[in-house]
Short mmCIF file of the N, C-alpha and C atoms (twelve columns), coordinates in Angstrom:
data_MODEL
# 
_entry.id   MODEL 
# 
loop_
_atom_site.group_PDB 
_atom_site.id 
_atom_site.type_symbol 
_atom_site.label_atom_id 
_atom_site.label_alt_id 
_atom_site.label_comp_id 
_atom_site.label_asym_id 
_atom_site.label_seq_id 
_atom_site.Cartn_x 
_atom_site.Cartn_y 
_atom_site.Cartn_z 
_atom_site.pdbx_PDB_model_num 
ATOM 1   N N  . UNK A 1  -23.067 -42.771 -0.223 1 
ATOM 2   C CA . UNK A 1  -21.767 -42.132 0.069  1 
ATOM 3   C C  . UNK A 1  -21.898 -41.257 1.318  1 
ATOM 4   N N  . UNK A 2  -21.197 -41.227 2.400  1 
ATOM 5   C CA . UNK A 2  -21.533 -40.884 3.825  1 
ATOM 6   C C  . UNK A 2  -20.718 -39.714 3.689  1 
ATOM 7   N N  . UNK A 3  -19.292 -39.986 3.044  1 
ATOM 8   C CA . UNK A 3  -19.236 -38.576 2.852  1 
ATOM 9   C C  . UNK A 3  -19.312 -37.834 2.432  1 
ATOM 10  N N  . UNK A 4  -20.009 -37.632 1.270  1 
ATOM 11  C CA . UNK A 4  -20.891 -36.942 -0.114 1 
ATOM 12  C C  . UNK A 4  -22.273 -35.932 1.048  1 
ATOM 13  N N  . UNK A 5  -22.672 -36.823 1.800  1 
ATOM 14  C CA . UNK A 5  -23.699 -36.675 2.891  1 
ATOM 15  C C  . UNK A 5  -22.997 -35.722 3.948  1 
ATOM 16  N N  . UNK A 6  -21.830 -35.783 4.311  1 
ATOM 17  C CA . UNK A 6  -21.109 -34.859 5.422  1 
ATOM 18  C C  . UNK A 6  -20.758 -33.731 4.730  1 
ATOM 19  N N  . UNK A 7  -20.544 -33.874 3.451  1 
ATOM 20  C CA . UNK A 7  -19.978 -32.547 2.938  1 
ATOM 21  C C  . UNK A 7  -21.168 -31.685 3.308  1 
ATOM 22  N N  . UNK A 8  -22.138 -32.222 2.498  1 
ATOM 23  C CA . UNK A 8  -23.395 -31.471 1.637  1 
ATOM 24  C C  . UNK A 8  -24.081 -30.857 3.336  1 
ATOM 25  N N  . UNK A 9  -23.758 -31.306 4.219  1 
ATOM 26  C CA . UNK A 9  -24.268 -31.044 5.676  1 
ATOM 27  C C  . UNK A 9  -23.736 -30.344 5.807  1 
ATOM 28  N N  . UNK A 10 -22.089 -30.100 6.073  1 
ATOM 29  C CA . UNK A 10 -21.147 -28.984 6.265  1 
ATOM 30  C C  . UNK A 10 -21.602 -27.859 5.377  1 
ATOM 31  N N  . UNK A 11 -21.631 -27.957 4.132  1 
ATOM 32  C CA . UNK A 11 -22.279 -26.743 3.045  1 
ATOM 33  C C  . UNK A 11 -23.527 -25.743 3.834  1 
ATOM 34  N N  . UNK A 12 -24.386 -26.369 3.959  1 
ATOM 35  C CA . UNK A 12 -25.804 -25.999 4.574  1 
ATOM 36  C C  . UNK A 12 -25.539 -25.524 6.070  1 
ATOM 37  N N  . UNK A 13 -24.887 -26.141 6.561  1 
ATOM 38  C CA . UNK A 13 -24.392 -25.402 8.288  1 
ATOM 39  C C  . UNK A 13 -23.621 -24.226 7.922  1 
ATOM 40  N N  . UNK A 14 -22.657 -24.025 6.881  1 
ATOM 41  C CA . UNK A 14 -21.993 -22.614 6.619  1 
ATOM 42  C C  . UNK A 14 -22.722 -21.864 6.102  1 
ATOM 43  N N  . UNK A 15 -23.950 -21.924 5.003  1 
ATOM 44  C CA . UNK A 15 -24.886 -21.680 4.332  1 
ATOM 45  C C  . UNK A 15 -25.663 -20.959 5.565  1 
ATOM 46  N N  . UNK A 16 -26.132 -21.970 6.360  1 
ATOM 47  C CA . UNK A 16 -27.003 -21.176 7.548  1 
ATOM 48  C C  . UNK A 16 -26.134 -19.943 8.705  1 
ATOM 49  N N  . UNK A 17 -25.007 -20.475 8.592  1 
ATOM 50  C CA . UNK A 17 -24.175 -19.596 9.495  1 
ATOM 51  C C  . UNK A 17 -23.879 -18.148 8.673  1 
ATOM 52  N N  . UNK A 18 -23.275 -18.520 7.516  1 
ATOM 53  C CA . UNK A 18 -23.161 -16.866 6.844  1 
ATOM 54  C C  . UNK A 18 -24.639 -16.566 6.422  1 
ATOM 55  N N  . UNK A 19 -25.095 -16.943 6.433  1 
ATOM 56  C CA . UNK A 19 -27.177 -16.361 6.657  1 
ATOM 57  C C  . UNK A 19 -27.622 -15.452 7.827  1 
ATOM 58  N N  . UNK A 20 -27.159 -16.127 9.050  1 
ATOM 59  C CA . UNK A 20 -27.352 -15.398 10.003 1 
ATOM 60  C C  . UNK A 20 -26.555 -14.669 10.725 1 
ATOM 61  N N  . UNK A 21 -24.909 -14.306 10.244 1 
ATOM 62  C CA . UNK A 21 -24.197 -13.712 9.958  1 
ATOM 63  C C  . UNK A 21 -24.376 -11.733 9.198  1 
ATOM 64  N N  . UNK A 22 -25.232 -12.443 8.172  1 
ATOM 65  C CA . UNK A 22 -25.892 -11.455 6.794  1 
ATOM 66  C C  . UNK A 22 -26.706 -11.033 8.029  1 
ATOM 67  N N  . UNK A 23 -28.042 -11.511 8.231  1 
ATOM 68  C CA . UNK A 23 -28.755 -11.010 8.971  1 
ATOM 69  C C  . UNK A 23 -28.318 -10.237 10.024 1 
ATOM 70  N N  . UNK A 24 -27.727 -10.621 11.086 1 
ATOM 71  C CA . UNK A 24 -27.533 -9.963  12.229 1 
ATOM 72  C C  . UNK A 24 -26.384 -8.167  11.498 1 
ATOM 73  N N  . UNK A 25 -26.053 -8.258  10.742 1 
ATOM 74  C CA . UNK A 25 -25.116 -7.417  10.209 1 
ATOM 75  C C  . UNK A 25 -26.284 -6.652  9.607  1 
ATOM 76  N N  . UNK A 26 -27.141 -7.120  8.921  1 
ATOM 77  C CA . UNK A 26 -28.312 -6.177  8.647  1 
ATOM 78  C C  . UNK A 26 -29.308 -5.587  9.413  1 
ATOM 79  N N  . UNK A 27 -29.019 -6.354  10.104 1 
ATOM 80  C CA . UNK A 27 -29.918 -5.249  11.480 1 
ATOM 81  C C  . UNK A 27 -29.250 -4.506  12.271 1 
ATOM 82  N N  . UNK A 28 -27.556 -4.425  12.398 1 
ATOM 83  C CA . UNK A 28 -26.887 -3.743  13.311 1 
ATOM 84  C C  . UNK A 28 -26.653 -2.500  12.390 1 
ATOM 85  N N  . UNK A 29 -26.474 -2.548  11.073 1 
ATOM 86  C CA . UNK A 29 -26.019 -1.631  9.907  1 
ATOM 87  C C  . UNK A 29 -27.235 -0.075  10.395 1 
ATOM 88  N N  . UNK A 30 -28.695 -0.632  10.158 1 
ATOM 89  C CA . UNK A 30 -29.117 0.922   10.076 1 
ATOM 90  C C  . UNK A 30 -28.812 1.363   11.680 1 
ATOM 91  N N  . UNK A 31 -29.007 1.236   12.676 1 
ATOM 92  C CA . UNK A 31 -28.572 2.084   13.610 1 
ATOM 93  C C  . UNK A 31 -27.263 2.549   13.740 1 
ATOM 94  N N  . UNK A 32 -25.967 1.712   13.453 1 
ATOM 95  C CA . UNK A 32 -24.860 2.259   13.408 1 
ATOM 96  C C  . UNK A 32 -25.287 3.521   12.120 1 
ATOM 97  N N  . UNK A 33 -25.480 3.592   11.062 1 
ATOM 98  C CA . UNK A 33 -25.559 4.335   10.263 1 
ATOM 99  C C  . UNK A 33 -26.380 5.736   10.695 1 
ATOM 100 N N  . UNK A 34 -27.313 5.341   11.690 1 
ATOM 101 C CA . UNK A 34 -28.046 6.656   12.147 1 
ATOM 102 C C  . UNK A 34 -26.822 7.073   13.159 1 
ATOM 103 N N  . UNK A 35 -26.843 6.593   13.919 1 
ATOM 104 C CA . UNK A 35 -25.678 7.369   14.921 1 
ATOM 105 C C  . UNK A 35 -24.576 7.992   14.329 1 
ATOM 106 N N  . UNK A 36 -23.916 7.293   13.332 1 
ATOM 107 C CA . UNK A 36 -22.879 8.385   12.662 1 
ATOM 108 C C  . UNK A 36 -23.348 9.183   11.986 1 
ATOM 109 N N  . UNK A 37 -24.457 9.408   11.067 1 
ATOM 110 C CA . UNK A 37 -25.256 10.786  10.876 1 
ATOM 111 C C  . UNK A 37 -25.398 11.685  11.693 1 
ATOM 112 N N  . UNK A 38 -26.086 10.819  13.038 1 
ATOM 113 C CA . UNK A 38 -26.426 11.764  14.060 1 
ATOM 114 C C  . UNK A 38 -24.939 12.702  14.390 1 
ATOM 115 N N  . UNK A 39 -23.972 11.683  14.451 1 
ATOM 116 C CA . UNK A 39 -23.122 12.328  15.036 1 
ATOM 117 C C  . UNK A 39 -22.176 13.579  14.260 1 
ATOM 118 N N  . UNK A 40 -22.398 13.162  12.687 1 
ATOM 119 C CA . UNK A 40 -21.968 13.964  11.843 1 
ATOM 120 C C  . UNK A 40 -22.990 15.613  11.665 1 
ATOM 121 N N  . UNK A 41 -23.762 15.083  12.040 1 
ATOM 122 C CA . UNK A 41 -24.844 16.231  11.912 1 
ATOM 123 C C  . UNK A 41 -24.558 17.220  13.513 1 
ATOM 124 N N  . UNK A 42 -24.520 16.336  14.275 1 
ATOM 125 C CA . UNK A 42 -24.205 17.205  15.702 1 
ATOM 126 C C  . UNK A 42 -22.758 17.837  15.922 1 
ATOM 127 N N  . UNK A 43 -21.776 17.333  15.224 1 
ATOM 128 C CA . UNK A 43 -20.718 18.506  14.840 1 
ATOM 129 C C  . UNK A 43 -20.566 19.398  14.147 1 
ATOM 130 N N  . UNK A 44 -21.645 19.278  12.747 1 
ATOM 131 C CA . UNK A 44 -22.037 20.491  11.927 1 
ATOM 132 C C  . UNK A 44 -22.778 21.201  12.849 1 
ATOM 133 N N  . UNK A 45 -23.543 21.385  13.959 1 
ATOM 134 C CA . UNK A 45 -24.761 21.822  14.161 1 
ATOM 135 C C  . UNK A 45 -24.141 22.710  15.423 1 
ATOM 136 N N  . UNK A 46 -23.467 22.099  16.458 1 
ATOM 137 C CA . UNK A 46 -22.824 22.622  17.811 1 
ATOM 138 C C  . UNK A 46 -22.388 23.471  17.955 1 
ATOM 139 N N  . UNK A 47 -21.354 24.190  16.795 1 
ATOM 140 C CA . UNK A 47 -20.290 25.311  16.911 1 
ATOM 141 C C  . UNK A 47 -21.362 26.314  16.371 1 
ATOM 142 N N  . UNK A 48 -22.842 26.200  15.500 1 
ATOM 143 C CA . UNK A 48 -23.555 27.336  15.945 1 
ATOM 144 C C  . UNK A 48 -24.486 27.636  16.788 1 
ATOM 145 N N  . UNK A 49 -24.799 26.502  17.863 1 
ATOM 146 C CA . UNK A 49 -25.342 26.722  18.892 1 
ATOM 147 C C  . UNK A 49 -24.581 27.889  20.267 1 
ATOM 148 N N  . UNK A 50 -25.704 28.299  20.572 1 
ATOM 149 C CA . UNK A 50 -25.319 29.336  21.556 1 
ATOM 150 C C  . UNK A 50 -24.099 28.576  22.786 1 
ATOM 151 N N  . UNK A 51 -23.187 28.739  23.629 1 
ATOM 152 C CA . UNK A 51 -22.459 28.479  24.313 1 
ATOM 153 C C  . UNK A 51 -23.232 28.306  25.606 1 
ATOM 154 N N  . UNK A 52 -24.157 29.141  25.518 1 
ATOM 155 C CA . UNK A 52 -25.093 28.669  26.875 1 
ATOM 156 C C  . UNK A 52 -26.049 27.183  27.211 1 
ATOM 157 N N  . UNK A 53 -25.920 26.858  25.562 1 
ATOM 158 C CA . UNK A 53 -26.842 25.829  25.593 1 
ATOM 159 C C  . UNK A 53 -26.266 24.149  25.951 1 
ATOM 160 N N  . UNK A 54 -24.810 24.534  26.247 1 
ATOM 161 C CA . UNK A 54 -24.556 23.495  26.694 1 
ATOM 162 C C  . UNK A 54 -23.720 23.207  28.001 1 
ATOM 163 N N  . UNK A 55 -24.374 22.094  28.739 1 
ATOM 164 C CA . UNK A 55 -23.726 21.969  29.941 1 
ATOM 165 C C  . UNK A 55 -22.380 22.559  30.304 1 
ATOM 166 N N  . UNK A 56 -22.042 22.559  31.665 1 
ATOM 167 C CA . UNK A 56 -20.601 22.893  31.769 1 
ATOM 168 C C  . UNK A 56 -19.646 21.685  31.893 1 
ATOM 169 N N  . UNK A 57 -18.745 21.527  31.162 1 
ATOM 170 C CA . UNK A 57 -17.694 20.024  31.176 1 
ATOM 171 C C  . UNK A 57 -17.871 19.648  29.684 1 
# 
């Protein structure tokens, strides 16, 4: 059956595509996640830093 054979090909090409889909999303996840820490942490942190300590602009 040839197309029993095309399906089951199509399956495994989406199979591999949302695979490396998963993947690439798992490796972009922890750095986005540090940067919004970072960034959550650097607005808690700024307004008690001295006014001198940061550039002008």
């Amino acid at each position: 059956m040839p197309e029993a054979h095309a399906a089951c090909e199509r399956l495994g090409v989406a199979r591999w595509t949302f695979g490396a889909a998963l993947a690439l999303i798992g490796l972009a996840l922890p750095p986005l996640a540090l940067a919004l820490f970072g960034l959550l942490l650097w607005r808690r942190v700024r307004p008690l830093l001295p006014t001198q300590a940061t550039h002008a602009g």
